[in-house]
PDB file of C-alpha atoms in Angstrom:
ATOM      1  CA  UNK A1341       0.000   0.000   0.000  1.00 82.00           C
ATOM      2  CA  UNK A1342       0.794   3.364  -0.405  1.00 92.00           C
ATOM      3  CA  UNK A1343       1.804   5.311   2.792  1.00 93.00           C
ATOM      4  CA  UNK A1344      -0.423   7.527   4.901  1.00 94.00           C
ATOM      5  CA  UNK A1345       1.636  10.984   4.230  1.00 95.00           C
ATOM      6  CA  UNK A1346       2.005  10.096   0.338  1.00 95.00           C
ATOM      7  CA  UNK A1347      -1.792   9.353   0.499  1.00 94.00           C
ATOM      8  CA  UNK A1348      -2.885  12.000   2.018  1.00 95.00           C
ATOM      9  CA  UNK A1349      -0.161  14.595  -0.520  1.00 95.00           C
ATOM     10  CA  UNK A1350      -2.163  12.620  -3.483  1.00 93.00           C
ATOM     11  CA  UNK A1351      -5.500  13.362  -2.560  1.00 93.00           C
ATOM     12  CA  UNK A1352      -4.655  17.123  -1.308  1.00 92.00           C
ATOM     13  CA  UNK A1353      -5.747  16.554   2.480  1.00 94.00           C
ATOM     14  CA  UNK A1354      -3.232  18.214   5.611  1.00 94.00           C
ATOM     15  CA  UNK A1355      -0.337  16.070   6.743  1.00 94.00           C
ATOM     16  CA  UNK A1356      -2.142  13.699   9.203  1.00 93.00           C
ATOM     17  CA  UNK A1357      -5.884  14.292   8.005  1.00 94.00           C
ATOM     18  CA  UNK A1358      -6.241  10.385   8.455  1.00 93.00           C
ATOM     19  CA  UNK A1359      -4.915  10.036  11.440  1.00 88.00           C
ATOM     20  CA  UNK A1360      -7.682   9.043  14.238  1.00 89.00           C
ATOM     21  CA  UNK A1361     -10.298  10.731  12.793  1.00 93.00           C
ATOM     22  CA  UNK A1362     -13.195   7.516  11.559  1.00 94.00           C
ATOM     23  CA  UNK A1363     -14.975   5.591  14.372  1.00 94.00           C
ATOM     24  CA  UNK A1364     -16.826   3.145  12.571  1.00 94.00           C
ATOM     25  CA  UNK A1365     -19.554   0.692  14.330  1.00 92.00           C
ATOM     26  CA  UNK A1366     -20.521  -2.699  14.439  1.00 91.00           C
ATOM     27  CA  UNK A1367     -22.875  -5.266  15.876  1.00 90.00           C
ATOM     28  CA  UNK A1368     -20.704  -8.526  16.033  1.00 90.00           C
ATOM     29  CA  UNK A1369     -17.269  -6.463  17.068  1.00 90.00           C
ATOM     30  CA  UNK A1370     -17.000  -3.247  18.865  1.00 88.00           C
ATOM     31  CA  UNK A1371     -13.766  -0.985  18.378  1.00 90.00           C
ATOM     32  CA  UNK A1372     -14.121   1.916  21.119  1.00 88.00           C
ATOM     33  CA  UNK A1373     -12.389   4.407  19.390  1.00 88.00           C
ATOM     34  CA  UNK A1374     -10.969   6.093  16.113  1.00 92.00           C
ATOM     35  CA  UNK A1375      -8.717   3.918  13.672  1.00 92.00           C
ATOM     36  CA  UNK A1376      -5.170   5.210  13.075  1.00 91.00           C
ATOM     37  CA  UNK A1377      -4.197   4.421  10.140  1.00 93.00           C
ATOM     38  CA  UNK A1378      -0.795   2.886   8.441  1.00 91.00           C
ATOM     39  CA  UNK A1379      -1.369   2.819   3.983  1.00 93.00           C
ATOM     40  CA  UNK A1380      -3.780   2.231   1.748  1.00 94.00           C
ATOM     41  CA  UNK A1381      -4.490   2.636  -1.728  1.00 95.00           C
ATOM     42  CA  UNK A1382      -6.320   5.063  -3.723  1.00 96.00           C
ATOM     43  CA  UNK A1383      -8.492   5.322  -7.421  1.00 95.00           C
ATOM     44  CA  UNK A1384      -9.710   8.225  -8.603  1.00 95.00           C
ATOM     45  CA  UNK A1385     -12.706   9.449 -10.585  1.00 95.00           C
ATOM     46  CA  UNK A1386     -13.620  12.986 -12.352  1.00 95.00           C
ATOM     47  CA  UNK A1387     -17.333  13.749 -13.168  1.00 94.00           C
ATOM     48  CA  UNK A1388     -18.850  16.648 -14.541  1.00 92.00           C
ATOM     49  CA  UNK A1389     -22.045  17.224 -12.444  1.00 92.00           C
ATOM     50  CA  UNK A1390     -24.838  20.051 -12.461  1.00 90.00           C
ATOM     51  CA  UNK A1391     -26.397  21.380  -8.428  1.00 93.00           C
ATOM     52  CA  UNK A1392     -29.363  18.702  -7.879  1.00 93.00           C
ATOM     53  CA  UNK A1393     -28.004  15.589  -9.733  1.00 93.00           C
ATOM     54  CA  UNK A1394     -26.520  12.708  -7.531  1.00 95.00           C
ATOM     55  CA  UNK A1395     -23.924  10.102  -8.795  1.00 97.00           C
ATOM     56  CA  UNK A1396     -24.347   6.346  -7.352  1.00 97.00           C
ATOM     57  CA  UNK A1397     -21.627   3.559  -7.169  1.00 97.00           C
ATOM     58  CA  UNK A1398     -22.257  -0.289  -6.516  1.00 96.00           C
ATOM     59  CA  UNK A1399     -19.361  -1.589  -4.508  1.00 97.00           C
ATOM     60  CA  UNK A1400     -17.735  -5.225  -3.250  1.00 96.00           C
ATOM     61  CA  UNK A1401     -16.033  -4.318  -0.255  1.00 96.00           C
ATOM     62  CA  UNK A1402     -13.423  -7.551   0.238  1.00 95.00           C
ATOM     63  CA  UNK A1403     -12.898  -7.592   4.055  1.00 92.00           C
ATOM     64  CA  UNK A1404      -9.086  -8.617   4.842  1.00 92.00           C
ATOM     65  CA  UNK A1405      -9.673  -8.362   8.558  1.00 91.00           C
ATOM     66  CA  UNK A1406     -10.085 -11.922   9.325  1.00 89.00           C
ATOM     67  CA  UNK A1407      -9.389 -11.886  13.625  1.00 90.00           C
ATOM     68  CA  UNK A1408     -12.475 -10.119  15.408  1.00 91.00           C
ATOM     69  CA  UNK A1409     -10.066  -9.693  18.146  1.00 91.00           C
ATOM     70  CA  UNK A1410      -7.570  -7.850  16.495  1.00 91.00           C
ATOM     71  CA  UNK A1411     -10.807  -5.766  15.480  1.00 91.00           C
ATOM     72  CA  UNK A1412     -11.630  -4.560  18.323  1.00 90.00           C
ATOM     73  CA  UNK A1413      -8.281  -3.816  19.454  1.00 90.00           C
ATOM     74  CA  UNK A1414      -8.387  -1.038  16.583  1.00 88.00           C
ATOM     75  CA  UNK A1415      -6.701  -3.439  12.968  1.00 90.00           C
ATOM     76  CA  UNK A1416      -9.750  -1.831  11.125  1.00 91.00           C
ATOM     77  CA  UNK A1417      -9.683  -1.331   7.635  1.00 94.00           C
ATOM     78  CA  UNK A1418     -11.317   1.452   6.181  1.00 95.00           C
ATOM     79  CA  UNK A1419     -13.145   2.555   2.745  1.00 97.00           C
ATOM     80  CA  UNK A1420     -13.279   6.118   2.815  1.00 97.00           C
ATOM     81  CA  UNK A1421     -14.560   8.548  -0.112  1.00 98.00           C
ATOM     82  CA  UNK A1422     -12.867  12.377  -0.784  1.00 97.00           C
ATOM     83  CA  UNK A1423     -14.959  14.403  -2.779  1.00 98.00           C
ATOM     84  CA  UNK A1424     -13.409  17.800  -3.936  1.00 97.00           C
ATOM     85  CA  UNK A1425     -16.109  19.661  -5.190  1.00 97.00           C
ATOM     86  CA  UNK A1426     -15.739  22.949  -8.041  1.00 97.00           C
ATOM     87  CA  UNK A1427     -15.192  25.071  -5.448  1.00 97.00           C
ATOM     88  CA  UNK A1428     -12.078  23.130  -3.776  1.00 96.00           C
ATOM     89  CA  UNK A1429     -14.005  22.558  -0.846  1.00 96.00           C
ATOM     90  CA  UNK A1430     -12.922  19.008  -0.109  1.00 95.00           C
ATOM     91  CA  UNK A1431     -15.665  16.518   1.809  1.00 96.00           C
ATOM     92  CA  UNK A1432     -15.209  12.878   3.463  1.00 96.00           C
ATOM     93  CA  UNK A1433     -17.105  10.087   4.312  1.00 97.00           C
ATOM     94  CA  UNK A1434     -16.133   6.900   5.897  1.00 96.00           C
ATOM     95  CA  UNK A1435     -18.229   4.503   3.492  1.00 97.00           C
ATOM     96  CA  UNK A1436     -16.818   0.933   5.241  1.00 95.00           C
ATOM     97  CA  UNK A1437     -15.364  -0.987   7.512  1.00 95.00           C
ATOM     98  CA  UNK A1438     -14.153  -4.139   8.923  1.00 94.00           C
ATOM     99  CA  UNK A1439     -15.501  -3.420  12.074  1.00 93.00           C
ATOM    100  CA  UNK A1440     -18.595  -2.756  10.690  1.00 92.00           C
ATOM    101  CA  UNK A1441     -18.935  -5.953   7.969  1.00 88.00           C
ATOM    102  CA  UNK A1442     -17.539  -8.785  10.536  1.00 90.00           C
ATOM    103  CA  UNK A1443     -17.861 -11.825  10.316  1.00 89.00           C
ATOM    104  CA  UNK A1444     -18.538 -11.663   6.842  1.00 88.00           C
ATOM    105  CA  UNK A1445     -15.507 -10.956   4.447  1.00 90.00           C
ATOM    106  CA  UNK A1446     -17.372  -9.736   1.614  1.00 89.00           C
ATOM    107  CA  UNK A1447     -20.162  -7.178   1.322  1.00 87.00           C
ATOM    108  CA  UNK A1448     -22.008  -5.353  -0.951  1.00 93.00           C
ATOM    109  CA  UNK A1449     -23.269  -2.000  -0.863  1.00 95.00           C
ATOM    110  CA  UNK A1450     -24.200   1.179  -2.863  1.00 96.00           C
ATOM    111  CA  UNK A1451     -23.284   4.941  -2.002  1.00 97.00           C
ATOM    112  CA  UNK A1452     -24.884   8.502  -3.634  1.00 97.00           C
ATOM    113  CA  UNK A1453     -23.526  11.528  -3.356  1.00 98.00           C
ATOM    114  CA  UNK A1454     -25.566  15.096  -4.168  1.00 97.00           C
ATOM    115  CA  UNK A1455     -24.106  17.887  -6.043  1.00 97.00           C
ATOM    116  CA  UNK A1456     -24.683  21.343  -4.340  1.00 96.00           C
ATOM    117  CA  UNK A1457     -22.428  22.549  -7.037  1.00 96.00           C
ATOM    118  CA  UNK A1458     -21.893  22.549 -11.044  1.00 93.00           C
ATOM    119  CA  UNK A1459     -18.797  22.138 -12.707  1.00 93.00           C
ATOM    120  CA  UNK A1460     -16.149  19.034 -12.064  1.00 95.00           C
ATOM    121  CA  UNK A1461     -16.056  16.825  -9.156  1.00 97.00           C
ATOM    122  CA  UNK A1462     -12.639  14.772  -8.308  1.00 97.00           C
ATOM    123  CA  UNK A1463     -13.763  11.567  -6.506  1.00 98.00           C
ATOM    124  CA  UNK A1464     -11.275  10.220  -4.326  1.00 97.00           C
ATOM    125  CA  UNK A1465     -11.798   6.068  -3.587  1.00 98.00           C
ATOM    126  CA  UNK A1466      -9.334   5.062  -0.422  1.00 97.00           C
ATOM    127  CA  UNK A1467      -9.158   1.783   1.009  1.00 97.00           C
ATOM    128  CA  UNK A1468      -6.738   2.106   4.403  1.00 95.00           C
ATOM    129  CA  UNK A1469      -5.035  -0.361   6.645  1.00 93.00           C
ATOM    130  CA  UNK A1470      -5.855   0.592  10.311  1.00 90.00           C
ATOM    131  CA  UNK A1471      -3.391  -0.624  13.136  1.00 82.00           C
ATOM    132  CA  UNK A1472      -1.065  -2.707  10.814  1.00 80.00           C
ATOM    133  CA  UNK A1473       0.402  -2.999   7.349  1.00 76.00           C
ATOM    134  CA  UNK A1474      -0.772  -6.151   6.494  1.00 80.00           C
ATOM    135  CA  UNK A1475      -4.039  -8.189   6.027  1.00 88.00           C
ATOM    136  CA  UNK A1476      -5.092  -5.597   3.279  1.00 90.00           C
ATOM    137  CA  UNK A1477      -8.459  -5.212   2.006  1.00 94.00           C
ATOM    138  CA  UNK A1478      -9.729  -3.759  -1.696  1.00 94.00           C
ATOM    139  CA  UNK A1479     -12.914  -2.508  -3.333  1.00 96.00           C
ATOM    140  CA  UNK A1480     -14.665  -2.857  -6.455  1.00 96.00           C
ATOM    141  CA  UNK A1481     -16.712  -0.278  -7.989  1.00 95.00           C
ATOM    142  CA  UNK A1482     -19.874  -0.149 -10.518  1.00 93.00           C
ATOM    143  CA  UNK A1483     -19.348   2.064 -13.225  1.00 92.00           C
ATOM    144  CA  UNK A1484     -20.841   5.411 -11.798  1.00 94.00           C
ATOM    145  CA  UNK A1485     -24.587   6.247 -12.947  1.00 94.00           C
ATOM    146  CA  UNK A1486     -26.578   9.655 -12.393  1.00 94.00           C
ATOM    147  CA  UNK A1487     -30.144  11.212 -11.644  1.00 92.00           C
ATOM    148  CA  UNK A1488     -30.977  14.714 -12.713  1.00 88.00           C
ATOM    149  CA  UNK A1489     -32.731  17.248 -10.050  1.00 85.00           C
ATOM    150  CA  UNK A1490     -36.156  16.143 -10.278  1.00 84.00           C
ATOM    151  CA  UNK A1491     -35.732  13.314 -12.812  1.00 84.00           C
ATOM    152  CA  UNK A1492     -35.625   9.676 -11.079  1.00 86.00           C
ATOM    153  CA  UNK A1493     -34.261   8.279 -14.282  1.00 87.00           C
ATOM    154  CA  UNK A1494     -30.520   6.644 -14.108  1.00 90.00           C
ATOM    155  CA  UNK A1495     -27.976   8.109 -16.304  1.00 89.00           C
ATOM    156  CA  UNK A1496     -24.447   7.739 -17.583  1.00 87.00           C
ATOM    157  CA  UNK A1497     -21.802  10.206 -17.095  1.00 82.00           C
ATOM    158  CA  UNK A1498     -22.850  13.371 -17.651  1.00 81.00           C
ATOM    159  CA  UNK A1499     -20.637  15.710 -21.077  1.00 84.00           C
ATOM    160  CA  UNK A1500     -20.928  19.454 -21.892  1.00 83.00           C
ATOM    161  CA  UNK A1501     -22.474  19.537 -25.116  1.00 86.00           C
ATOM    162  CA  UNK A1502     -20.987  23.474 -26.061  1.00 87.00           C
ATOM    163  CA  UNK A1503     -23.227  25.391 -28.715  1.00 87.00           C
ATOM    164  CA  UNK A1504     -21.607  28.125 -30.084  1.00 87.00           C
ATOM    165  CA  UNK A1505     -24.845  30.504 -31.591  1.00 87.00           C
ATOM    166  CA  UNK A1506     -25.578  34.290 -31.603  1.00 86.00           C
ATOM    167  CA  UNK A1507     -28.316  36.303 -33.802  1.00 86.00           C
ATOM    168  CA  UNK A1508     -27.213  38.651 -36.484  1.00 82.00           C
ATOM    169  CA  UNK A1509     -28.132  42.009 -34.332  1.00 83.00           C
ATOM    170  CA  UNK A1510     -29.038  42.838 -30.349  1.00 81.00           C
ATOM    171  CA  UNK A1511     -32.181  45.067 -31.268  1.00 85.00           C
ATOM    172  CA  UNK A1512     -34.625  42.912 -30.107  1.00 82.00           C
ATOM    173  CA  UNK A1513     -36.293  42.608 -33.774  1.00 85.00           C
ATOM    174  CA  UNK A1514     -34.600  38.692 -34.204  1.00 86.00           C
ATOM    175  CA  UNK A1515     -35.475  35.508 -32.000  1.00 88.00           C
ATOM    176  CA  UNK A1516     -33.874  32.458 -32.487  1.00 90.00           C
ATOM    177  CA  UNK A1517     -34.721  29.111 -31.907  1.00 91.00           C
ATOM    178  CA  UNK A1518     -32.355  25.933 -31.814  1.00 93.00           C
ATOM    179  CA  UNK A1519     -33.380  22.699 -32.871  1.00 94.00           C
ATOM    180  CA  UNK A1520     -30.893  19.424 -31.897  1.00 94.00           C
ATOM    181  CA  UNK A1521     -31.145  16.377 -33.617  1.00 93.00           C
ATOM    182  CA  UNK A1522     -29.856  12.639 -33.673  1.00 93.00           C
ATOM    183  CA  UNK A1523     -29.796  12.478 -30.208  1.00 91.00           C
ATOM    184  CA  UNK A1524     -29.065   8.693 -28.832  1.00 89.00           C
ATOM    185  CA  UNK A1525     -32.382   6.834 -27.418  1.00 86.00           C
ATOM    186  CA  UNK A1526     -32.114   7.194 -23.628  1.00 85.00           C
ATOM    187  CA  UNK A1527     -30.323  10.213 -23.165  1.00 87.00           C
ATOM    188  CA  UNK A1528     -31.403  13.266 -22.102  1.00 87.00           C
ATOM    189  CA  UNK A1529     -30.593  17.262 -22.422  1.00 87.00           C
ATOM    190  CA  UNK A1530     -29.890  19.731 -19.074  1.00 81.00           C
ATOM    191  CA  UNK A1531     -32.270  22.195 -20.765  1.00 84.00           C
ATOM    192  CA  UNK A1532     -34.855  22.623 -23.575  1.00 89.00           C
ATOM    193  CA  UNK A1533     -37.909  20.196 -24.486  1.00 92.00           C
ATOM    194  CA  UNK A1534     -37.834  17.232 -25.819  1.00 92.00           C
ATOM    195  CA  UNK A1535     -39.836  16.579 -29.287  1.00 94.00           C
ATOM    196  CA  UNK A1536     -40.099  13.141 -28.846  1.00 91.00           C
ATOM    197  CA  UNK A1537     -38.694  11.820 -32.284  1.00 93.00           C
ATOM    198  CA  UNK A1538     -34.856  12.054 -31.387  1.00 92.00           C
ATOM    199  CA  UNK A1539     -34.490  15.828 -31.500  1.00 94.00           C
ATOM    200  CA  UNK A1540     -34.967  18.313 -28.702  1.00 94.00           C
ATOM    201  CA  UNK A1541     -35.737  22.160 -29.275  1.00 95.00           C
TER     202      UNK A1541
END
């Protein structure tokens, strides 16, 4: 794994961010406390996102925490998410753990997240060794998929689709109305109507 200090440089988070600062929770082992931890590993993800949508992953978390003793005496490993949002402001949330998934080794599980922004979000994917180096765990993810404010319909990745048009002069005499076509079956556009036979307006 990849140490604490060069994680936490990677991702953009202060010297020590991870450092004693998730207390996960669990019914068949109990871990009184915050997990430091040692290394992990880290994947990350860019998505262009408008304020209102929310992006959702499908995960396998594989649990390499196999002694419910060493557990509770604080060898927990963690999956934690960093979102940076357009702003910079930077977000975390602990989305996993041993403690948490004991006995079982493998879990599945799904997590959203809800734009409050536009513009490009960096997802940050960590998977961290608490108390030791060893006995690591990993994660797999779904490919990402989206629902627009007000629209309960899943969605791929969201793209800009730039239109570059002006009218001829400002006077107020000219209107102008844009009509898209050959749109893909199943997508959808951030603004306009829909016509219904491929093309929006």
């Amino acid at each position: 794994g990849v140490s604490q200090s060069n994680l936490e440089a990677e991702v953009g988070l202060n010297a020590g961010f991870l450092d004693n600062r998730f207390n996960p929770t669990g019914t068949a082992v109990t871990h009184n406390g915050n997990v430091n931890v040692f290394d992990g590993k880290v994947t990350h993800s860019e998505q262009l996102m408008s304020a209102g949508s929310r992006i959702t992953w499908n995960y396998a978390f594989s649990n390499g925490e196999d002694d419910p003793s060493e557990v509770s005496e604080g060898y927990n490993d963690l999956v934690v998410l960093v979102v940076t949002r357009p702003s910079g402001v930077r977000e975390t949330f602990l989305v996993d753990s041993s403690e948490s998934k004991l006995p079982a080794f493998t879990s599945n599980g799904s997590f959203s997240y809800n734009a409050t922004e536009s513009g490009n979000y960096s997802f940050s994917w960590l998977v961290l060794n608490g108390g030791d180096y060893r006995k690591d765990s990993s994660l797999s993810l779904s490919t990402a998929s989206f629902t627009r404010a007000g629209d309960s319909t899943s969605y791929g990745a969201m793209v800009k689709l730039p239109i570059s048009a002006r009218l001829a002069d400002n006077d107020g005499s000219e209107s102008m109305t844009l009509r898209l076509s050959g749109i893909p079956s199943g997508a959808t556009l951030s603004a306009g109507s829909n016509n219904g036979d491929g093309s929006w307006t």
